[in-house]
Coordinates of C-alpha atoms and ligand atoms in Angstrom, one line a residue:
M1 CA 21.3 -29.6 -10.6
P2 CA 21.9 -25.8 -10.3
K3 CA 23.3 -24.9 -6.9
H4 CA 22.9 -21.5 -5.2
Q5 CA 23.6 -20.0 -1.8
L6 CA 20.2 -18.4 -1.7
V7 CA 17.0 -19.0 -3.6
V8 CA 14.3 -16.3 -3.2
I9 CA 10.7 -17.4 -4.1
G10 CA 8.8 -14.4 -5.4
A11 CA 10.0 -11.2 -7.1
G12 CA 7.8 -8.6 -5.4
P13 CA 9.3 -5.6 -3.5
G14 CA 10.3 -7.9 -0.7
G15 CA 11.9 -10.6 -2.9
Y16 CA 13.6 -8.5 -5.6
V17 CA 15.2 -6.2 -3.0
A18 CA 16.4 -9.2 -1.0
A19 CA 17.8 -10.8 -4.1
I20 CA 19.7 -7.6 -5.2
K21 CA 21.0 -7.0 -1.7
A22 CA 22.1 -10.6 -1.3
A23 CA 24.0 -10.3 -4.6
Q24 CA 25.6 -7.0 -3.4
L25 CA 26.7 -8.9 -0.2
G26 CA 28.4 -11.5 -2.4
L27 CA 25.9 -14.4 -2.4
D28 CA 25.2 -16.5 -5.4
V29 CA 21.5 -15.8 -5.5
A30 CA 18.5 -16.9 -7.6
C31 CA 15.0 -15.7 -7.7
V32 CA 12.0 -17.8 -8.7
E33 CA 9.0 -15.9 -10.0
K34 CA 5.9 -17.4 -11.7
E35 CA 5.0 -14.3 -13.6
Q36 CA 6.8 -13.2 -16.7
A37 CA 7.1 -9.6 -15.4
L38 CA 9.1 -9.0 -12.2
G39 CA 8.0 -6.7 -9.4
G40 CA 5.2 -8.6 -7.8
T41 CA 1.7 -7.4 -6.9
C42 CA 3.1 -3.9 -6.3
L43 CA 4.6 -3.2 -9.7
R44 CA 2.3 -5.3 -11.9
V45 CA -1.2 -4.8 -10.5
G46 CA -0.9 -2.8 -7.2
C47 CA 1.0 0.3 -6.2
I48 CA 2.4 1.4 -9.6
P49 CA -0.7 1.0 -11.9
S50 CA -3.0 2.4 -9.3
K51 CA -0.9 5.5 -8.8
A52 CA -0.5 6.0 -12.6
L53 CA -4.4 6.0 -12.7
L54 CA -4.7 8.2 -9.6
D55 CA -2.3 10.9 -10.8
A56 CA -3.6 11.0 -14.3
S57 CA -7.3 10.9 -13.3
E58 CA -6.7 13.8 -11.0
K59 CA -5.5 16.0 -13.9
I60 CA -8.3 14.7 -16.2
H61 CA -10.9 15.6 -13.6
A62 CA -9.4 19.1 -13.0
A63 CA -9.5 19.7 -16.8
E64 CA -13.1 18.5 -17.0
L65 CA -14.1 20.9 -14.2
N66 CA -12.0 23.7 -15.8
Q67 CA -10.1 24.1 -12.6
F68 CA -6.8 25.3 -14.0
I69 CA -6.2 28.8 -12.8
G70 CA -5.7 31.5 -15.4
V71 CA -6.7 29.5 -18.4
K72 CA -10.0 28.5 -19.9
I73 CA -10.0 25.2 -21.7
G74 CA -12.7 23.9 -24.0
Q75 CA -14.7 20.8 -23.4
A76 CA -12.3 18.2 -22.1
E77 CA -12.9 14.7 -23.3
L78 CA -11.7 11.5 -21.6
D79 CA -9.5 9.1 -23.7
L80 CA -9.7 6.0 -21.6
P81 CA -7.6 3.8 -24.0
A82 CA -4.8 6.4 -23.8
L83 CA -5.0 6.5 -20.0
M84 CA -4.7 2.7 -19.8
A85 CA -1.9 2.7 -22.3
H86 CA 0.0 5.2 -20.1
K87 CA -0.6 3.0 -17.1
D88 CA 0.7 -0.1 -19.0
K89 CA 3.7 1.8 -20.1
V90 CA 4.6 2.9 -16.6
V91 CA 4.2 -0.7 -15.4
R92 CA 6.4 -2.0 -18.2
A93 CA 9.1 0.6 -17.4
N94 CA 9.1 -0.5 -13.8
T95 CA 9.0 -4.2 -14.2
E96 CA 11.6 -4.1 -17.0
G97 CA 13.7 -2.0 -14.6
I98 CA 13.8 -4.9 -12.2
A99 CA 14.9 -7.3 -14.9
Y100 CA 17.8 -4.9 -15.7
L101 CA 18.8 -4.7 -12.0
F102 CA 18.8 -8.5 -11.8
K103 CA 21.1 -8.7 -14.8
K104 CA 23.3 -5.9 -13.4
N105 CA 23.6 -7.6 -10.1
K106 CA 23.9 -11.1 -11.5
V107 CA 20.8 -12.5 -9.9
T108 CA 19.8 -15.7 -11.7
R109 CA 16.2 -15.7 -12.7
Y110 CA 13.9 -18.8 -12.9
L111 CA 10.5 -18.4 -14.5
G112 CA 8.0 -20.7 -12.9
H113 CA 6.2 -21.8 -9.8
G114 CA 8.5 -22.5 -6.9
K115 CA 7.8 -25.3 -4.5
I116 CA 9.9 -26.2 -1.5
V117 CA 10.5 -30.0 -1.4
A118 CA 13.2 -30.1 1.3
P119 CA 15.0 -27.6 3.6
N120 CA 17.6 -27.1 0.9
K121 CA 15.7 -27.9 -2.3
V122 CA 13.3 -25.9 -4.5
V123 CA 11.5 -27.3 -7.5
V124 CA 10.6 -24.9 -10.3
E125 CA 7.8 -25.8 -12.7
G126 CA 7.7 -23.4 -15.6
P127 CA 7.5 -23.1 -19.4
E128 CA 11.0 -24.7 -19.6
G129 CA 9.9 -27.8 -17.7
V130 CA 10.8 -28.9 -14.2
Q131 CA 14.1 -27.9 -12.6
E132 CA 15.5 -28.8 -9.2
L133 CA 17.6 -26.2 -7.4
E134 CA 19.9 -26.9 -4.5
T135 CA 20.5 -24.1 -2.1
E136 CA 22.0 -23.2 1.3
R137 CA 19.0 -21.0 2.2
I138 CA 15.5 -20.3 0.9
L139 CA 13.7 -16.9 1.3
I140 CA 9.9 -17.0 1.0
A141 CA 8.6 -13.7 -0.4
T142 CA 5.3 -15.0 -2.0
G143 CA 3.2 -12.0 -1.0
S144 CA -0.5 -11.9 -0.7
K145 CA -3.8 -12.5 -2.7
V146 CA -7.3 -11.1 -2.4
A147 CA -9.2 -12.4 0.7
P148 CA -12.4 -14.2 -0.3
L149 CA -15.5 -12.8 1.3
K150 CA -18.3 -15.2 2.2
G151 CA -21.2 -14.9 -0.3
V152 CA -19.2 -13.0 -2.9
E153 CA -19.0 -14.9 -6.1
L154 CA -16.1 -13.4 -8.1
D155 CA -16.4 -13.9 -11.9
Y156 CA -13.3 -11.6 -12.3
D157 CA -15.2 -9.5 -14.7
I158 CA -18.4 -7.8 -13.5
V159 CA -17.7 -8.9 -9.9
G160 CA -13.9 -8.6 -9.6
T161 CA -10.9 -7.4 -7.6
S162 CA -8.4 -4.6 -7.9
D163 CA -6.8 -6.6 -10.8
Q164 CA -10.0 -5.8 -12.9
A165 CA -10.5 -2.3 -11.4
I166 CA -7.2 -1.1 -12.7
A167 CA -8.2 -2.1 -16.3
Y168 CA -12.0 -1.6 -16.9
P169 CA -12.3 -1.3 -20.6
K170 CA -15.0 1.4 -20.3
V171 CA -16.1 3.7 -17.5
P172 CA -18.8 1.9 -15.5
E173 CA -22.0 4.0 -15.2
N174 CA -22.1 2.8 -11.6
L175 CA -19.6 0.9 -9.4
V176 CA -20.2 -0.6 -6.0
V177 CA -17.1 -1.0 -3.9
I178 CA -17.2 -3.5 -1.1
G179 CA -14.9 -2.2 1.6
G180 CA -14.0 1.4 2.6
G181 CA -10.3 0.6 3.1
V182 CA -7.3 1.8 1.0
I183 CA -8.0 -0.1 -2.2
G184 CA -11.7 0.9 -2.1
L185 CA -11.0 4.5 -1.6
E186 CA -8.1 4.8 -4.1
L187 CA -9.7 3.0 -7.0
G188 CA -13.2 4.3 -6.0
S189 CA -11.7 7.8 -6.4
V190 CA -10.2 7.0 -9.8
W191 CA -13.5 5.8 -11.3
N192 CA -15.5 8.6 -9.5
R193 CA -13.2 11.1 -11.2
L194 CA -13.6 9.4 -14.6
G195 CA -17.4 9.7 -14.3
S196 CA -18.8 6.6 -12.5
R197 CA -21.3 6.9 -9.8
V198 CA -19.4 5.1 -7.0
T199 CA -21.0 3.7 -3.9
V200 CA -18.6 2.4 -1.1
L201 CA -20.1 0.0 1.4
E202 CA -18.1 -0.3 4.6
Y203 CA -18.9 -2.6 7.5
L204 CA -17.3 -0.6 10.3
P205 CA -18.7 2.7 11.6
T206 CA -15.9 4.7 9.8
I207 CA -13.9 4.3 6.6
L208 CA -10.1 3.6 6.9
G209 CA -10.4 1.6 10.1
G210 CA -7.2 1.7 12.1
M211 CA -6.3 5.2 11.0
D212 CA -6.4 8.1 13.4
G213 CA -10.1 8.7 14.0
E214 CA -10.0 12.5 13.5
I215 CA -8.2 12.1 10.1
A216 CA -10.6 9.3 9.0
K217 CA -13.6 11.5 9.8
A218 CA -12.1 14.5 7.9
A219 CA -11.4 12.2 4.9
E220 CA -14.9 10.8 4.8
K221 CA -16.3 14.4 4.7
I222 CA -14.0 15.4 1.9
F223 CA -14.7 12.2 -0.2
K224 CA -18.4 12.7 0.2
K225 CA -18.0 16.3 -1.1
Q226 CA -16.2 14.8 -4.1
G227 CA -19.2 12.7 -4.9
L228 CA -18.3 9.3 -3.5
E229 CA -21.4 7.8 -1.9
I230 CA -20.0 6.3 1.3
R231 CA -22.3 4.1 3.5
T232 CA -20.8 2.9 6.7
G233 CA -22.1 0.3 9.1
V234 CA -23.1 -1.8 6.1
R235 CA -22.3 -5.6 6.1
V236 CA -22.3 -7.1 2.7
T237 CA -23.6 -10.6 2.6
A238 CA -23.5 -11.5 -1.0
A239 CA -22.5 -10.3 -4.5
F240 CA -22.8 -12.0 -7.8
A241 CA -23.2 -11.3 -11.6
R242 CA -26.7 -11.6 -13.1
D243 CA -27.8 -10.7 -16.6
G244 CA -24.7 -8.6 -17.3
K245 CA -25.0 -6.6 -14.0
G246 CA -23.5 -7.0 -10.5
V247 CA -25.9 -7.5 -7.6
V248 CA -24.8 -6.7 -4.1
E249 CA -26.8 -7.8 -1.1
Y250 CA -26.2 -6.4 2.4
E251 CA -27.9 -6.5 5.8
G252 CA -30.8 -4.1 6.3
G253 CA -31.4 -2.8 2.8
E254 CA -32.5 -3.4 -0.7
P255 CA -29.8 -5.0 -3.0
L256 CA -27.8 -2.7 -5.2
V257 CA -27.4 -3.3 -8.9
A258 CA -24.3 -2.0 -10.7
D259 CA -22.3 -2.3 -13.9
R260 CA -19.2 -3.4 -11.9
V261 CA -18.5 -4.6 -8.3
L262 CA -15.1 -4.3 -6.7
L263 CA -14.3 -6.5 -3.8
A264 CA -11.8 -4.7 -1.6
T265 CA -12.1 -6.2 1.9
G266 CA -8.5 -7.1 2.5
R267 CA -5.8 -9.5 1.4
V268 CA -4.4 -12.7 2.8
P269 CA -0.9 -14.3 2.7
N270 CA -0.2 -16.4 -0.3
T271 CA 1.3 -19.8 0.3
D272 CA -0.5 -21.7 -2.4
G273 CA 1.4 -24.8 -3.6
L274 CA 4.5 -23.6 -1.8
G275 CA 5.2 -27.0 -0.2
L276 CA 5.4 -25.8 3.4
E277 CA 4.1 -29.2 4.5
N278 CA 7.1 -30.9 2.9
V279 CA 9.4 -29.3 5.5
G280 CA 6.9 -29.4 8.4
L281 CA 6.1 -25.6 8.4
S282 CA 2.6 -24.4 9.2
T283 CA 1.0 -21.0 9.1
D284 CA -0.8 -19.1 11.9
E285 CA -4.5 -18.5 12.3
R286 CA -4.3 -15.8 9.6
G287 CA -2.4 -17.8 7.1
R288 CA 0.9 -16.0 7.9
I289 CA 4.3 -17.8 8.1
P290 CA 5.7 -17.3 11.7
V291 CA 9.3 -16.0 11.8
N292 CA 11.8 -14.9 14.5
A293 CA 13.4 -11.5 14.7
H294 CA 15.8 -12.5 12.0
Y295 CA 13.0 -13.6 9.6
Q296 CA 13.9 -17.2 10.2
T297 CA 11.2 -19.8 10.2
A298 CA 11.1 -22.9 12.4
V299 CA 13.3 -24.6 9.7
P300 CA 16.7 -22.8 10.1
S301 CA 17.5 -22.7 6.4
I302 CA 14.2 -21.1 5.5
F303 CA 13.3 -17.5 5.9
A304 CA 10.2 -15.4 5.1
I305 CA 9.4 -11.7 4.6
G306 CA 6.8 -9.2 3.3
D307 CA 3.0 -9.7 3.0
V308 CA 3.4 -13.4 3.7
I309 CA 4.4 -12.7 7.3
A310 CA 2.9 -10.5 10.1
G311 CA 2.7 -6.7 9.9
P312 CA 1.2 -4.1 7.6
M313 CA 0.9 -5.2 3.9
L314 CA 3.0 -2.5 2.4
A315 CA 5.6 -2.5 -0.3
H316 CA 8.2 -0.5 1.7
K317 CA 7.7 -2.7 4.7
A318 CA 8.4 -5.8 2.5
E319 CA 11.5 -4.0 1.1
E320 CA 12.9 -3.2 4.5
E321 CA 12.5 -6.8 5.6
G322 CA 14.1 -8.2 2.4
Y323 CA 17.1 -6.0 3.0
A324 CA 17.4 -6.8 6.7
A325 CA 16.8 -10.5 6.2
V326 CA 19.8 -11.0 3.9
E327 CA 21.9 -8.7 6.2
Y328 CA 21.1 -11.0 9.1
M329 CA 22.0 -14.1 6.9
V330 CA 25.4 -12.7 5.8
T331 CA 26.6 -10.2 8.5
G332 CA 24.5 -11.2 11.5
Y333 CA 23.1 -7.7 11.8
G334 CA 20.1 -6.0 10.3
H335 CA 17.4 -3.5 11.4
V336 CA 13.8 -2.6 10.7
D337 CA 12.2 0.1 12.8
Y338 CA 8.5 -0.9 12.7
N339 CA 7.6 2.2 14.7
S340 CA 8.5 4.5 11.9
I341 CA 7.0 2.8 8.9
P342 CA 4.7 5.3 7.1
N343 CA 1.3 4.5 5.7
V344 CA -0.1 6.6 2.8
V345 CA -3.5 6.6 1.0
Y346 CA -3.1 8.2 -2.4
T347 CA -6.5 9.8 -2.7
H348 CA -6.9 13.6 -3.1
P349 CA -6.1 15.0 -0.6
E350 CA -3.5 12.3 0.3
I351 CA -3.6 10.8 3.8
A352 CA -0.4 9.8 5.5
S353 CA 0.6 8.7 9.0
V354 CA 3.4 7.3 11.0
G355 CA 3.5 6.1 14.6
K356 CA 0.7 5.9 17.0
T357 CA -2.9 7.2 16.6
E358 CA -4.7 9.1 19.3
E359 CA -6.9 6.1 19.9
E360 CA -3.8 3.8 20.4
L361 CA -2.2 6.3 22.8
K362 CA -5.4 6.5 24.8
A363 CA -5.8 2.7 24.9
A364 CA -2.2 2.4 26.1
E365 CA -2.8 5.1 28.7
I366 CA 0.2 7.1 27.4
S367 CA -0.1 10.8 28.2
Y368 CA 0.4 13.0 25.1
K369 CA 0.0 16.5 23.8
K370 CA -1.2 17.4 20.4
G371 CA -0.4 20.1 17.9
S372 CA -2.4 20.7 14.7
F373 CA -2.1 23.1 11.8
P374 CA -4.4 23.5 8.7
F375 CA -3.2 23.7 5.1
S376 CA -5.6 26.7 4.7
A377 CA -3.1 28.8 6.7
N378 CA -0.1 27.7 4.6
G379 CA 1.1 30.1 1.9
R380 CA 2.1 27.4 -0.6
A381 CA -1.1 25.5 -0.2
R382 CA -3.0 28.7 -0.9
A383 CA -0.8 29.4 -4.0
M384 CA -1.6 25.9 -5.2
N385 CA -5.3 26.4 -4.5
D386 CA -5.2 23.2 -2.5
T387 CA -6.0 24.0 1.1
D388 CA -8.1 21.0 2.4
G389 CA -6.7 19.2 5.4
F390 CA -4.4 19.5 8.3
A391 CA -1.3 18.0 10.0
K392 CA -1.3 16.7 13.6
I393 CA 1.6 15.8 15.7
L394 CA 1.3 13.8 18.9
A395 CA 4.2 14.0 21.4
H396 CA 4.8 12.5 24.8
A397 CA 3.4 14.9 27.5
E398 CA 6.6 14.7 29.6
T399 CA 9.5 13.9 27.2
D400 CA 8.1 15.7 24.1
R401 CA 9.3 12.7 22.0
I402 CA 7.2 12.5 18.8
L403 CA 4.8 9.4 19.1
G404 CA 2.7 9.9 15.9
V405 CA 2.2 12.2 13.0
H406 CA -1.0 12.2 10.9
I407 CA -1.6 14.3 7.8
I408 CA -4.5 14.8 5.4
G409 CA -3.7 17.3 2.7
P410 CA -1.8 18.0 -0.6
R411 CA 1.3 15.8 -1.0
A412 CA 0.9 14.3 2.5
G413 CA 2.6 11.1 1.2
D414 CA 5.8 13.1 0.5
L415 CA 5.5 15.2 3.6
I416 CA 5.3 12.1 5.9
A417 CA 8.9 11.2 5.0
E418 CA 10.2 14.0 7.2
A419 CA 8.1 12.7 10.1
A420 CA 9.3 9.1 9.6
V421 CA 12.9 10.2 9.7
A422 CA 12.2 12.4 12.8
M423 CA 10.6 9.4 14.5
A424 CA 13.5 7.0 13.5
F425 CA 15.9 9.4 15.2
H426 CA 13.6 9.7 18.2
A427 CA 13.1 13.5 17.7
S428 CA 11.0 15.7 19.9
S429 CA 8.4 18.1 18.6
E430 CA 10.8 20.9 19.7
D431 CA 13.5 19.3 17.4
L432 CA 11.1 19.4 14.4
A433 CA 9.8 22.9 15.3
R434 CA 13.4 24.3 15.5
A435 CA 14.5 22.8 12.2
S436 CA 14.5 25.3 9.4
H437 CA 11.9 24.5 6.7
A438 CA 12.1 26.2 3.3
H439 CA 9.5 28.9 2.7
P440 CA 7.1 28.7 1.0
T441 CA 6.6 25.0 1.2
L442 CA 3.9 22.6 2.3
A443 CA 6.4 21.2 4.8
E444 CA 5.9 24.3 6.9
V445 CA 2.6 22.8 7.9
L446 CA 4.6 20.1 9.8
K447 CA 6.9 22.7 11.4
E448 CA 3.8 24.7 12.6
A449 CA 2.1 21.6 13.9
A450 CA 5.3 20.8 15.8
L451 CA 5.4 24.3 17.2
A452 CA 1.8 23.8 18.3
A453 CA 2.7 20.6 20.0
W454 CA 5.8 21.9 21.7
D455 CA 4.8 25.6 22.4
K456 CA 2.7 27.8 20.1
P457 CA 2.3 28.1 16.4
I458 CA 3.2 31.4 14.7
H459 CA 0.9 31.5 11.7
I460 CA -2.4 30.8 13.2
Ligands
FAD501 P1 4.2 -9.4 -3.7 O1 4.4 -8.1 -4.3 O2 2.8 -9.9 -3.7 O3 5.1 -10.4 -4.6 C1 5.0 -11.8 -4.4 C2 5.5 -12.4 -5.8 O4 5.6 -13.8 -5.6 C3 4.5 -12.3 -6.9 O5 5.1 -11.7 -8.0 C4 4.0 -13.7 -7.2 O6 3.7 -13.9 -8.5 C5 5.2 -14.5 -6.7 N1 4.9 -15.9 -6.2 C6 4.0 -16.2 -5.3 N2 4.0 -17.6 -5.1 C7 5.0 -18.0 -5.9 C8 5.6 -19.3 -6.1 N3 5.2 -20.4 -5.4 N4 6.6 -19.4 -7.1 C9 7.0 -18.4 -7.8 N5 6.5 -17.1 -7.6 C10 5.5 -17.0 -6.7 N6 1.6 -0.9 -0.9 C11 2.2 0.2 -0.7 O7 3.1 0.3 0.1 N7 1.9 1.3 -1.4 C12 0.9 1.3 -2.3 O8 0.6 2.4 -2.9 C13 0.2 0.1 -2.6 N8 -0.8 0.1 -3.5 C14 -1.5 -1.1 -3.7 C15 -2.5 -1.2 -4.6 C16 -3.2 -2.3 -4.9 C17 -4.3 -2.4 -5.9 C18 -2.8 -3.5 -4.2 C19 -3.4 -4.8 -4.5 C20 -1.7 -3.5 -3.3 C21 -1.1 -2.3 -3.0 N9 0.0 -2.2 -2.1 C22 0.6 -1.0 -1.8 C23 0.4 -3.4 -1.3 C24 1.7 -4.0 -1.9 O9 1.5 -4.3 -3.3 C25 2.2 -5.2 -1.2 O10 2.3 -4.9 0.2 C26 3.6 -5.6 -1.7 O11 3.5 -5.9 -3.1 C27 4.1 -6.9 -0.9 O12 5.3 -7.2 -1.4 P2 5.8 -8.8 -1.4 O13 7.1 -8.8 -2.0 O14 5.6 -9.3 0.0 O15 4.7 -9.6 -2.2
NAD502 P1 -8.3 -2.9 3.9 O1 -8.0 -3.8 5.1 O2 -7.5 -1.6 3.8 O3 -9.8 -2.5 3.9 C1 -10.8 -3.4 3.9 C2 -12.1 -2.8 4.4 O4 -13.2 -3.7 4.1 C3 -12.1 -2.6 5.9 O5 -12.4 -1.3 6.2 C4 -13.1 -3.6 6.4 O6 -13.8 -3.1 7.6 C5 -14.1 -3.7 5.2 N1 -14.9 -4.9 5.2 C6 -14.6 -6.2 5.6 N2 -15.6 -7.0 5.4 C7 -16.7 -6.3 4.9 C8 -18.0 -6.6 4.6 N3 -18.5 -7.8 4.7 N4 -18.8 -5.6 4.1 C9 -18.3 -4.3 4.0 N5 -17.0 -4.0 4.3 C10 -16.2 -4.9 4.8 O7 -8.1 -3.8 2.6 P2 -7.9 -3.4 1.1 O8 -8.4 -2.0 0.8 O9 -8.5 -4.6 0.3 O10 -6.3 -3.4 0.9 C11 -5.6 -4.7 1.1 C12 -4.2 -4.4 1.5 O11 -3.4 -3.8 0.5 C13 -4.1 -3.4 2.7 O12 -3.6 -4.2 3.8 C14 -3.2 -2.3 2.4 O13 -2.1 -2.3 3.3 C15 -2.6 -2.7 1.0 N6 -2.7 -1.5 0.1 C16 -2.0 -0.4 0.4 C17 -2.1 0.7 -0.3 C18 -1.3 1.9 0.0 O14 -0.3 1.8 0.8 N7 -1.6 3.1 -0.5 C19 -3.0 0.8 -1.4 C20 -3.7 -0.4 -1.7 C21 -3.6 -1.5 -0.9

């Protein structure tokens, strides 16, 4: 029976980072993954393919609208198979990259479904038959799956999930998206740009629930201008395929009929067939595996990280936890700063945030000051002809410590890195305002917002 010091179950961003870090720290580590391609939801069907489609569709749309400055182009024509081939190539490069890193770091790979049968034993069932692995520790990194919605009958074709929406073989004439969250808006934007009539149905009064209210409101206005039909306060009660079309029923209105329906109302932890019952482990009311501050479950030899435990379902959060979990195992020390984990929505403009929203600060009765600055007053944004949006910095009213940063605008997802680092180092808005920012850059929007929070902006 093969013996290892650590067996990681799942090779998503949490699991593969943990496996590589464990190998770097000198452990004999194995990773069990049921899919042929490594990289998990994120690399195979999530972050990477969706961003390949978002980036390319933005350029295709600009070409179709003849929006390139200083050049007139003829009639642009969409080549959907070429776009999908590009996405598949990007996914392959990334997933094969993880296979290379496993080899380089001597991480043993097992292809198959991993099941825990004892605190120190994992059984792998795969194409090569059944194998039993003995191990000192087990790290569960099995990620998440689409949350079912009552009344929605998925046929994984006409009525499907993001797995289908990153690979529609033809542009649907109309697409109904159930859920105005991150997936709904990102993939809704892709198909809207490629020519679909997209209707987003959101249960809450605003899209992007949980985001800063002012930012979510601005986003809704911009997306509507882009042609997305967004209906808020709409509770979907049923969806099903009938006669080659998707039918969506909701409270208080006539059913919608569409070529495709995308269910995007959240994801839930994935513990299917994992064997938790064999070691006496149970999940909480939301299906998550409870862990302590060192990512250790109630069974001392078993640990868990990523989407399968509490916290935001984000690839970089899973990565941080994977890294820290093996550090705790080997060195006794690790660190994840949950206060400075950024969140990005890759629409156009992008939306990015880190730290507390205004709503959260008000609810916690923390007194704060606020500084905002619009992209329309930034030289680089004007040069790029991309001036929608603003940045907003929230700082403590007395100490000036930065409590939250929220951006909607071009490259917000890259700009937020500076704010996350500033928050990790407990910077004040004065610190950020006094730091030199290259001119002319989009980052100057953050400097000016910091100036506005601390004292007064210069350029507005
Ligand atoms: P996962 O990536 O889900 O990996 C878990 C792995 O475990 C999978 O490969 C699975 O096959 C394997 N597995 C499960 N059970 C077993 C078993 N019993 N035996 C063997 N293998 C098993 N996050 C971002 O931060 N940025 C984004 O831009 C972003 N975009 C997204 C877009 C979409 C469409 C989706 C669906 C998600 C997106 N996410 C994004 C979320 C991100 O994908 C997840 O937060 C992240 O993948 C979680 O990592 P993980 O390692 O916990 O789990
Ligand atoms: P989400 O939680 O972001 O949004 C789901 C939305 O569906 C919510 O706004 C909710 O109010 C709405 N909803 C729920 N029930 C409804 C109903 N019956 N009718 C209408 N609307 C309803 O979930 P998601 O968009 O499916 O994304 C899942 C996870 O994947 C998220 O947790 C996110 O963190 C992650 N993800 C991240 C990124 C990124 O970081 N850019 C991209 C995609 C996905």
